[in-house]
Amino acid sequence: MRVMRAETFSGYQGLKLIELPKPALTDGKVLVRMTAAGVTPLDHTILSGKFHGSKAPLVLGNEGAGVVEEGGGTDFPVGSRVMFFGAYGAFENGTYSEWVAVRKEDLCLIPDNVDDVRAAGIPVAYLTAQVALTLAGFRAGKTVLAPAIGGSIGNAVTQLARALGAKHAISSTTNHAKAEQAKALGFNEVIDTSLEKLGDGVRRITGGYGADIVIDGIGGEVLSEALGTLALGGSLTTLGYSASRKTTIDVTHLIVPQASIRGLNMFAQPKAAITNAWNVIVSLLKSGAIKPIVAKTFPLAEAADALRYLVEGRPFGRVVLTI
Ligand SMILES: NC(=O)c1ccc[n+]([C@@H]2O[C@H](COP(=O)([O-])OP(=O)(O)OC[C@H]3O[C@@H](n4cnc5c(N)ncnc54)[C@H](OP(=O)(O)O)[C@@H]3O)[C@@H](O)[C@H]2O)c1
């Protein structure tokens, strides 16, 4: 079978299209013929040699969609369409591949109204967003800020918070064209930070109240500014570093509102948290209350271009490989 494997963790040139034997089925695994794989910043971090625990050579790809070929039993009958995320592409071979042997517990049936390309980009973003909101104590009526409306986490948190009854579901972008695109897509609480500071935008939208919950995948100055928007007793969850792993914070942004900051690692979540998150996500997908956005697809052989487009092009929506 064809796979896109990182032979070395040395940047784009380390990624090669090679042939590997189709995976053998062991207990508890389900053979999935992949149709599409989501491209994530984690793939880029691993390929750049900046992720702990991954060992080359490694087939990249942390999430994807496909069709069950064998081993799914009655829960996932042969021919059913599934999507999944897990250790794939980080600690074992991943989804940039024609077949993957997937642990049954990682699988979720794809609702009929969602195609495989869109489904491939759902698991990482939406599971992370839903788990983050739950851990932060989200409920209807809360005000949420998730920077980067075009990014997978920013967009998924915004869509979920809005669908689940947030008072405000606020996001941002550094790019004026993306702010316009967001507006055209119906995201009405997006701060264009090329025109207005993040904190000023949150205060304007919330009438000075601030954000109860911030979910931040950007790091750097964005995290530092987002911390300054927290309302009394609010919390910021840091889970990524698209801009930078390092930042400087003003400690009074935590002290004055008695706010808190926490980290989130999706590889450390209990099974129940993932199952509960899938239940919420699938129901909102079926009702059409959330609509995952795909910016562009690339064929498997062009995975390096797809990664470059994601990280350097900063598109609005997901980048997906078709297999
Ligand atoms: N902890 C976990 O378990 C977990 C789970 C999922 C993801 N993550 C991490 O979360 C982070 C975000 O993931 P994602 O999929 O949302 O990324 P993404 O889809 O690539 O979006 C990142 C967005 O960040 C903004 N950005 C990039 N560089 C920036 C900079 N220098 N300054 C300000 N903004 C910048 C851009 O938005 P604009 O161009 O609109 O400003 C970009 O679209 C990644 O680091 C990812 O690895 C972690």
Short mmCIF file of C-alpha atoms in Angstrom, two decimals, residues 58-223:
data_model
loop_
_atom_site.label_atom_id
_atom_site.label_comp_id
_atom_site.label_asym_id
_atom_site.label_seq_id
_atom_site.Cartn_x
_atom_site.Cartn_y
_atom_site.Cartn_z
CA LEU A 58 6.90 7.28 10.88
CA VAL A 59 3.81 7.43 8.64
CA LEU A 60 2.28 10.80 9.57
CA GLY A 61 -1.41 11.62 10.06
CA ASN A 62 -3.23 11.88 13.38
CA GLU A 63 -6.81 11.65 12.07
CA GLY A 64 -8.82 10.53 9.09
CA ALA A 65 -11.86 8.95 7.53
CA GLY A 66 -12.46 5.74 5.62
CA VAL A 67 -14.49 2.61 5.12
CA VAL A 68 -14.45 -0.47 7.36
CA GLU A 69 -13.05 -3.47 5.51
CA GLU A 70 -12.69 -6.07 8.28
CA GLY A 71 -12.95 -6.60 12.05
CA GLY A 72 -15.59 -4.01 12.97
CA GLY A 73 -18.21 -6.52 14.19
CA THR A 74 -21.78 -5.30 14.56
CA ASP A 75 -20.81 -1.84 15.84
CA PHE A 76 -18.88 -1.01 12.67
CA PRO A 77 -20.11 -3.38 9.92
CA VAL A 78 -18.08 -3.92 6.77
CA GLY A 79 -18.69 -0.95 4.44
CA SER A 80 -19.56 1.55 7.19
CA ARG A 81 -17.94 4.97 7.03
CA VAL A 82 -15.85 5.90 10.05
CA MET A 83 -13.67 8.73 11.34
CA PHE A 84 -11.03 8.54 14.07
CA PHE A 85 -8.15 10.11 15.99
CA GLY A 86 -5.65 8.56 18.39
CA ALA A 87 -1.95 7.80 18.74
CA TYR A 88 -1.72 7.36 14.93
CA GLY A 89 0.93 9.47 13.26
CA ALA A 90 2.51 10.37 16.61
CA PHE A 91 3.40 7.17 18.45
CA GLU A 92 2.57 4.62 15.71
CA ASN A 93 2.04 4.75 11.93
CA GLY A 94 -0.71 7.16 10.91
CA THR A 95 -3.40 8.07 8.43
CA TYR A 96 -1.33 9.32 5.45
CA SER A 97 -1.86 5.77 4.24
CA GLU A 98 -4.17 3.60 2.11
CA TRP A 99 -5.07 1.32 5.06
CA VAL A 100 -4.85 1.68 8.84
CA ALA A 101 -5.55 -0.91 11.56
CA VAL A 102 -7.55 1.20 14.02
CA ARG A 103 -8.40 0.39 17.63
CA LYS A 104 -12.17 -0.09 17.75
CA GLU A 105 -12.49 2.33 20.68
CA ASP A 106 -11.10 5.15 18.51
CA LEU A 107 -13.77 4.82 15.80
CA CYS A 108 -16.90 6.90 15.30
CA LEU A 109 -19.52 6.38 12.58
CA ILE A 110 -19.73 9.33 10.18
CA PRO A 111 -23.25 10.83 9.99
CA ASP A 112 -24.87 10.49 6.54
CA ASN A 113 -24.95 14.26 5.99
CA VAL A 114 -21.15 14.58 6.31
CA ASP A 115 -18.86 13.53 3.44
CA ASP A 116 -15.52 11.77 3.97
CA VAL A 117 -13.38 14.82 3.21
CA ARG A 118 -15.12 16.95 5.81
CA ALA A 119 -15.19 14.01 8.26
CA ALA A 120 -11.41 13.52 7.98
CA GLY A 121 -10.86 16.96 9.51
CA ILE A 122 -13.36 16.60 12.34
CA PRO A 123 -11.81 14.35 15.02
CA VAL A 124 -8.79 16.31 16.27
CA ALA A 125 -10.35 19.77 16.12
CA TYR A 126 -13.82 18.95 17.42
CA LEU A 127 -12.79 16.43 20.07
CA THR A 128 -10.15 18.83 21.38
CA ALA A 129 -12.61 21.73 21.34
CA GLN A 130 -15.38 19.80 23.10
CA VAL A 131 -13.07 18.26 25.73
CA ALA A 132 -11.54 21.71 26.39
CA LEU A 133 -14.96 23.33 26.80
CA THR A 134 -16.14 20.56 29.14
CA LEU A 135 -13.01 20.73 31.32
CA ALA A 136 -13.41 24.50 31.51
CA GLY A 137 -16.95 24.07 32.89
CA PHE A 138 -18.76 25.41 29.83
CA ARG A 139 -22.54 25.69 29.96
CA ALA A 140 -25.13 27.75 28.08
CA GLY A 141 -24.87 31.46 28.85
CA LYS A 142 -21.06 31.51 29.24
CA THR A 143 -18.88 33.80 27.15
CA VAL A 144 -16.11 32.00 25.25
CA LEU A 145 -13.08 33.33 23.40
CA ALA A 146 -11.13 31.05 21.03
CA PRO A 147 -8.58 32.98 18.93
CA ALA A 148 -8.02 32.26 15.17
CA ILE A 149 -11.41 31.74 13.51
CA GLY A 150 -9.76 30.21 10.42
CA GLY A 151 -7.75 27.72 12.47
CA SER A 152 -9.12 24.31 13.28
CA ILE A 153 -9.33 24.78 17.06
CA GLY A 154 -10.53 28.40 16.97
CA ASN A 155 -13.24 27.51 14.50
CA ALA A 156 -14.38 24.31 16.21
CA VAL A 157 -14.57 25.93 19.67
CA THR A 158 -16.50 28.88 18.22
CA GLN A 159 -18.97 26.64 16.39
CA LEU A 160 -19.49 24.31 19.38
CA ALA A 161 -19.85 27.14 21.91
CA ARG A 162 -22.36 28.90 19.65
CA ALA A 163 -24.34 25.71 19.01
CA LEU A 164 -24.40 24.90 22.75
CA GLY A 165 -25.83 28.28 23.75
CA ALA A 166 -22.87 30.49 24.62
CA LYS A 167 -23.81 34.08 25.40
CA HIS A 168 -20.92 35.12 23.16
CA ALA A 169 -18.68 32.86 21.04
CA ILE A 170 -15.85 35.21 20.16
CA SER A 171 -12.86 34.57 17.92
CA SER A 172 -10.20 36.62 16.12
CA THR A 173 -7.85 36.78 13.17
CA THR A 174 -4.72 38.74 12.39
CA ASN A 175 -5.76 38.89 8.73
CA HIS A 176 -8.29 41.44 7.43
CA ALA A 177 -9.35 39.26 4.46
CA LYS A 178 -10.08 36.37 6.85
CA ALA A 179 -12.15 38.70 9.05
CA GLU A 180 -14.28 39.52 5.98
CA GLN A 181 -14.52 35.81 5.08
CA ALA A 182 -15.61 35.03 8.65
CA LYS A 183 -18.37 37.64 8.45
CA ALA A 184 -19.57 36.24 5.12
CA LEU A 185 -19.74 32.77 6.73
CA GLY A 186 -21.89 34.10 9.57
CA PHE A 187 -19.27 34.39 12.32
CA ASN A 188 -20.37 37.74 13.72
CA GLU A 189 -18.15 38.00 16.79
CA VAL A 190 -14.70 37.91 15.20
CA ILE A 191 -12.12 40.51 16.23
CA ASP A 192 -9.93 41.73 13.37
CA THR A 193 -6.67 42.28 15.26
CA SER A 194 -5.24 44.17 12.28
CA LEU A 195 -7.72 46.91 13.30
CA GLU A 196 -8.40 46.44 17.02
CA LYS A 197 -6.59 44.87 19.97
CA LEU A 198 -7.94 41.53 21.14
CA GLY A 199 -8.77 42.85 24.62
CA ASP A 200 -10.53 45.94 23.25
CA GLY A 201 -12.61 43.74 20.95
CA VAL A 202 -13.67 41.41 23.75
CA ARG A 203 -14.62 44.36 25.98
CA ARG A 204 -16.59 45.96 23.11
CA ILE A 205 -18.52 42.77 22.34
CA THR A 206 -19.21 41.88 25.98
CA GLY A 207 -19.95 45.40 27.23
CA GLY A 208 -16.86 45.32 29.47
CA TYR A 209 -17.61 41.90 31.04
CA GLY A 210 -14.82 39.83 29.43
CA ALA A 211 -14.56 36.10 28.72
CA ASP A 212 -15.49 33.33 31.14
CA ILE A 213 -13.55 30.76 29.13
CA VAL A 214 -10.60 31.21 26.79
CA ILE A 215 -9.40 28.24 24.72
CA ASP A 216 -6.07 29.13 23.14
CA GLY A 217 -4.14 27.18 20.51
CA ILE A 218 -1.94 30.08 19.41
CA GLY A 219 0.36 30.90 22.33
CA GLY A 220 2.81 33.82 22.17
CA GLU A 221 1.36 37.30 22.39
CA VAL A 222 -2.14 36.04 21.58
CA LEU A 223 -2.18 34.00 24.81
#
